[in-house]
Short mmCIF file of C-alpha atoms in Angstrom, two decimals:
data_model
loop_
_atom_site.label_atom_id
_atom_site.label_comp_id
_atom_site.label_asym_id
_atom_site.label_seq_id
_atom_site.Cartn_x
_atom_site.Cartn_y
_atom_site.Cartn_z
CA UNK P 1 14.74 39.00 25.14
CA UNK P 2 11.70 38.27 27.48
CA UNK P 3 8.46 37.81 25.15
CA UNK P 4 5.12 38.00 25.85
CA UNK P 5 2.58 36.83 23.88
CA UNK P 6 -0.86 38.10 23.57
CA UNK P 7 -4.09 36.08 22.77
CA UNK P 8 -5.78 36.28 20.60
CA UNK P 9 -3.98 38.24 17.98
CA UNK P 10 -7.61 39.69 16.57
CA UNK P 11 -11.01 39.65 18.04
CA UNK P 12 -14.01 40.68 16.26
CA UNK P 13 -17.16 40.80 18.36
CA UNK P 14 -20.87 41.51 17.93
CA UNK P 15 -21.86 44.39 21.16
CA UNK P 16 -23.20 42.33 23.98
CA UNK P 17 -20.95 39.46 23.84
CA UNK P 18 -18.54 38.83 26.68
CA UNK P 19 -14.51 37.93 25.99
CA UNK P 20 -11.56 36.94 27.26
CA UNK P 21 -7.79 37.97 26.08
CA UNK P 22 -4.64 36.86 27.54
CA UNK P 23 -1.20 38.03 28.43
CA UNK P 24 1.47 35.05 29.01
CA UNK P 25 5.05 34.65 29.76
CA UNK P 26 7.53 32.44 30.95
CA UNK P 27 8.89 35.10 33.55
CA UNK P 28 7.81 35.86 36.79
CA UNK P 29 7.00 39.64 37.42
CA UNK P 30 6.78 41.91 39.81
CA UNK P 31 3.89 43.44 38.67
CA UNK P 32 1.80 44.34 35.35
CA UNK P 33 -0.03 46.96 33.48
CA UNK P 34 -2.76 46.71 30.97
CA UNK P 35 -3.28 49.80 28.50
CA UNK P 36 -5.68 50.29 26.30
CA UNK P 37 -4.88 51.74 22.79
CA UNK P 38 -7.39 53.71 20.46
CA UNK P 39 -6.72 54.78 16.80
CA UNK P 40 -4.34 57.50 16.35
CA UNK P 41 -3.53 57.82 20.19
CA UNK P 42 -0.90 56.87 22.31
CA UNK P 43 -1.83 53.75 24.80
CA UNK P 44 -3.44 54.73 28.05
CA UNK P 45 -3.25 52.91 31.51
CA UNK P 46 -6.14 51.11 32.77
CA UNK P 47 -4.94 48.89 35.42
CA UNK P 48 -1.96 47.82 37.35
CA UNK P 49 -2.02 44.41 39.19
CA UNK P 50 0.78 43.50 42.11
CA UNK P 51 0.04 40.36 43.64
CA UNK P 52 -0.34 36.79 42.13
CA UNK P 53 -4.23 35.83 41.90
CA UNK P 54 -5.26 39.39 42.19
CA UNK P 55 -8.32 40.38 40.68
CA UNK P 56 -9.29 44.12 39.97
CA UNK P 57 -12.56 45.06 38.79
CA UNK P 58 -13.03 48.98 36.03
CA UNK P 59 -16.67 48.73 35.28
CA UNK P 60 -17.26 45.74 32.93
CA UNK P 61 -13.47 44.95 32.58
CA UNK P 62 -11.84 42.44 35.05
CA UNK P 63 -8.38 41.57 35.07
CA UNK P 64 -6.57 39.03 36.84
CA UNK P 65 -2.76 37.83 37.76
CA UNK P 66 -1.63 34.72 37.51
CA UNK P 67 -0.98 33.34 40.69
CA UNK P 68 2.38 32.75 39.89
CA UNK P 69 2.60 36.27 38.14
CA UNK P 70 3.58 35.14 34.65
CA UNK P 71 0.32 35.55 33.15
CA UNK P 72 -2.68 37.69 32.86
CA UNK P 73 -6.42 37.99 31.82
CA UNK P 74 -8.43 40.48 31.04
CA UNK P 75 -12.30 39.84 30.88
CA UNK P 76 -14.81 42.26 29.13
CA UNK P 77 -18.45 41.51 30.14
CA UNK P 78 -21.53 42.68 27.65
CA UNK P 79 -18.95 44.28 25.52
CA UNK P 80 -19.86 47.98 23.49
CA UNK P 81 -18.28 49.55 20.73
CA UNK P 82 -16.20 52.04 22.79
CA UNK P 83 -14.51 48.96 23.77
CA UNK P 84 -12.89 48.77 20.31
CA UNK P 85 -9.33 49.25 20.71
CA UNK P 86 -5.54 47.60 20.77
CA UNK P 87 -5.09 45.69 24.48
CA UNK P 88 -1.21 46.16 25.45
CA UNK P 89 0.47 44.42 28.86
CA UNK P 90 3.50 45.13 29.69
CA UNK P 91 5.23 44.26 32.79
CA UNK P 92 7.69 46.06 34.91
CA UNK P 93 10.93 44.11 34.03
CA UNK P 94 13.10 47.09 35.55
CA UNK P 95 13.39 50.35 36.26
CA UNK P 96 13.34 52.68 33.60
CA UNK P 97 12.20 49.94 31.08
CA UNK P 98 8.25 48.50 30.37
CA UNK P 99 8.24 46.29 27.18
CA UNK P 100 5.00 45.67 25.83
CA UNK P 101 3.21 42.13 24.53
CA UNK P 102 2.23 41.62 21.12
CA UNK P 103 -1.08 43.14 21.77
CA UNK P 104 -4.86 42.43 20.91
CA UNK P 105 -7.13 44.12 18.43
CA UNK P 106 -10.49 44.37 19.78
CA UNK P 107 -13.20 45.06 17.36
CA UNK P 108 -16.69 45.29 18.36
CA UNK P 109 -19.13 45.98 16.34
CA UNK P 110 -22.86 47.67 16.88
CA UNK O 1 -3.95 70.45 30.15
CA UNK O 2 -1.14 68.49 31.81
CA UNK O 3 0.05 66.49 28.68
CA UNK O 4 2.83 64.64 26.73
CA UNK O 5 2.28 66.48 23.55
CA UNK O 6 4.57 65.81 20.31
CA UNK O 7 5.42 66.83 16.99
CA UNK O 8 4.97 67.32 14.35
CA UNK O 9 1.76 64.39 13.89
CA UNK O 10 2.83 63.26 10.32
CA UNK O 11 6.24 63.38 8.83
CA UNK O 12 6.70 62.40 5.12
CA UNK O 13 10.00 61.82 3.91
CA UNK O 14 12.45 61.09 1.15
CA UNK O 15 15.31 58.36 1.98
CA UNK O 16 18.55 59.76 2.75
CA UNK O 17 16.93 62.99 4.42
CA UNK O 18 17.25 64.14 7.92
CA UNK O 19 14.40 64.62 10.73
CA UNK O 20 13.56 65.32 14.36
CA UNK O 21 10.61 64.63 16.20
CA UNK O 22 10.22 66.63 19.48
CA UNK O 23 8.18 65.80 22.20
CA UNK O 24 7.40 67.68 25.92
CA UNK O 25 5.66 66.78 28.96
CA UNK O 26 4.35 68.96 31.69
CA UNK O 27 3.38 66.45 34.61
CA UNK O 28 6.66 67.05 36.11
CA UNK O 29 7.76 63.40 35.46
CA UNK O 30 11.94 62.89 35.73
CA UNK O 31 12.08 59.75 33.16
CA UNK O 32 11.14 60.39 29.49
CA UNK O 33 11.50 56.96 26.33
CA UNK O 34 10.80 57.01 22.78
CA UNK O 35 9.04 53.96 21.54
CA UNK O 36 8.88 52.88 17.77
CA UNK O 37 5.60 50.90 17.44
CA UNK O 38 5.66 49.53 13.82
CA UNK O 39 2.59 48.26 11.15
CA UNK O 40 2.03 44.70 13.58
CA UNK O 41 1.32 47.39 16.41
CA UNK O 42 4.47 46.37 18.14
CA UNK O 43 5.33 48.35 20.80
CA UNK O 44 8.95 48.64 21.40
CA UNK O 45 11.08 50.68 23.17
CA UNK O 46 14.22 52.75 21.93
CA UNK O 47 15.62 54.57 24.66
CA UNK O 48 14.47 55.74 28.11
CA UNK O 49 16.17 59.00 29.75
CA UNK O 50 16.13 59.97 33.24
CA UNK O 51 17.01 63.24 34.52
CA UNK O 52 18.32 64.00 31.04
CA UNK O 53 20.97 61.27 31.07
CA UNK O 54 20.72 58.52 28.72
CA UNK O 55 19.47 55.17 30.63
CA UNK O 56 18.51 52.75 28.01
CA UNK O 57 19.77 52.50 24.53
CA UNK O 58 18.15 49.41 23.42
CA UNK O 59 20.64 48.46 20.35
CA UNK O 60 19.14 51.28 18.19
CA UNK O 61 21.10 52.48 15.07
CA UNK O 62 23.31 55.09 15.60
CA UNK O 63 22.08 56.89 13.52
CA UNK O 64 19.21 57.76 15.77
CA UNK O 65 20.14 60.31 18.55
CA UNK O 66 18.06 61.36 21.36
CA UNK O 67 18.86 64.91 23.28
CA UNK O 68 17.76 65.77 26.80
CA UNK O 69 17.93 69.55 27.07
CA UNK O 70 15.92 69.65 30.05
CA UNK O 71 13.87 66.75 32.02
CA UNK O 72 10.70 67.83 30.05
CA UNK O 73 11.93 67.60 26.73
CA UNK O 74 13.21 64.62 25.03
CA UNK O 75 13.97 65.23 21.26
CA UNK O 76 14.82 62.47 18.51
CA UNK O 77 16.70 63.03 15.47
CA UNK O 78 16.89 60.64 12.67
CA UNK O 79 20.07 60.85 10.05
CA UNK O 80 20.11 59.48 6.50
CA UNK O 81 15.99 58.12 7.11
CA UNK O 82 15.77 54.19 5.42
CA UNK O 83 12.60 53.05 4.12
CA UNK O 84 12.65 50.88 7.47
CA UNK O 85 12.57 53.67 9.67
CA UNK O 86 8.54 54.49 8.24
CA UNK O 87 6.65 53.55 11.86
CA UNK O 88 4.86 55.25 14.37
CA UNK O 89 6.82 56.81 17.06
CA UNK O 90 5.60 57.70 20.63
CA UNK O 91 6.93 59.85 23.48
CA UNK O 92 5.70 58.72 26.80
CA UNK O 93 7.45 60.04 30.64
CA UNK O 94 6.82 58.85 33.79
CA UNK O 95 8.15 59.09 37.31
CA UNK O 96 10.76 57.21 39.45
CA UNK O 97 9.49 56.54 43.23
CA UNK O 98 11.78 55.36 45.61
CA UNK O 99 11.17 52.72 48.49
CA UNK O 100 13.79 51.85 51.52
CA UNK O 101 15.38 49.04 49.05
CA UNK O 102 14.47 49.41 45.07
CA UNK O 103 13.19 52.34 42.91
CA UNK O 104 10.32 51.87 40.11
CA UNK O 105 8.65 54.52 37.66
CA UNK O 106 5.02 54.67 38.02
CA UNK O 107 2.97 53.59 34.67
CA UNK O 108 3.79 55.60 31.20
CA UNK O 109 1.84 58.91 30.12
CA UNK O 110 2.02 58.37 26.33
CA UNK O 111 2.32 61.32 23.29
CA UNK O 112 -0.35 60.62 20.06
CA UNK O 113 2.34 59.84 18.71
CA UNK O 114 4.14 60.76 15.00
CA UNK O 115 3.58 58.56 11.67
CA UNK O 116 6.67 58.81 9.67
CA UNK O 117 6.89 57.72 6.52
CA UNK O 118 9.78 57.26 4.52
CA UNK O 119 9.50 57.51 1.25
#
């Protein structure tokens, strides 16, 4: 079973502060999703990433592959409360199959 | 709207009873999973149909049994419900895209999912 592991588990955050979560793995992928998951909702795409060292910019998130595509960041700058949220990645291991990491819970508070 | 809408929302329960969640999407998608994401907010998957045949079963009890009627709808039923079984479930579709030498689904439309709690 591959397993991904998430970083932190549980982030709690004043607005304005910047942070960093991670997505790691000891496989190599072909490519990786982040989603973004709010309270009583199902998760919702915000980025896919392809290529090792990529970097893709939404607003004030960044996220980045690993350039040996095992691993993943995902930088929030000047961070708001409509930020607040669980963080999912989950790779493409196959067709017809995404797992998901263990996930971080953002908080940020106003 | 174009959607992955199921239901019901909330489904309370008594051990030993029997239940089905339904779920439908309308963005066309051929490829439609149930995922059971439990109180850690782990997100696993349960089974993954595409074109209504069953693709991925990923060791789930048997008693658990998804039905395709049609590549929009993807229904779960639930025999003799355990206290175990109390999670969040979530419906999510997406589509297959073929290149010249491999196939991959694009990323996962997700339902609101349904809390069921077994009681």
């Amino acid at each position: 079973t591959q397993l991904l592991e998430q970083s932190p588990q549980f982030l709690s955050i004043q607005e304005g502060e910047n942070l960093t979560v991670y997505c790691n793995s000891s496989s190599v992928f072909s490519s990786l999703q982040w989603y973004r998951q709010e309270p009583g909702e199902g998760p919702v795409l915000l980025v896919t990433v392809v290529t090792g060292g990529e970097v893709k910019k939404l607003k004030r998130l960044t996220f980045q592959f690993g350039d040996a595509r095992k691993d993943s960041s995902l930088h929030i700058t000047a961070a708001q409360p409509g930020d607040t949220g669980l963080y999912l990645c989950s790779p493409r291991t196959g067709t017809y199959k995404y797992i998901f990491g263990t996930g971080t819970r953002l908080k940020v508070l106003a | 709207d174009t959607a992955v809408s199921q239901t019901p929302k909330y489904l309370v329960t008594q051990m030993g009873n029997d239940k089905s969640i339904k779920c439908e999407q309308n963005l066309g998608h051929d490829t439609m999973y149930w995922y059971k994401q439990d109180s850690k907010k782990f997100l696993k998957i349960m089974f993954s149909y595409n074109n209504k045949e069953l693709i991925i079963n990923e060791t789930v009890p048997n008693r658990f049994s998804p039905k395709s009627p049609d590549k929009a709808h993807l229904n779960l039923h639930i025999n003799s419900l355990e206290l175990g079984d109390s999670a969040v479930y979530f419906c999510a579709s997406s589509q297959t895209a073929y290149s010249r030498s491999s196939s991959y689904n694009s990323p996962l439309h997700f339902g609101n999912g349904t809390r069921l709690t077994v009681t």
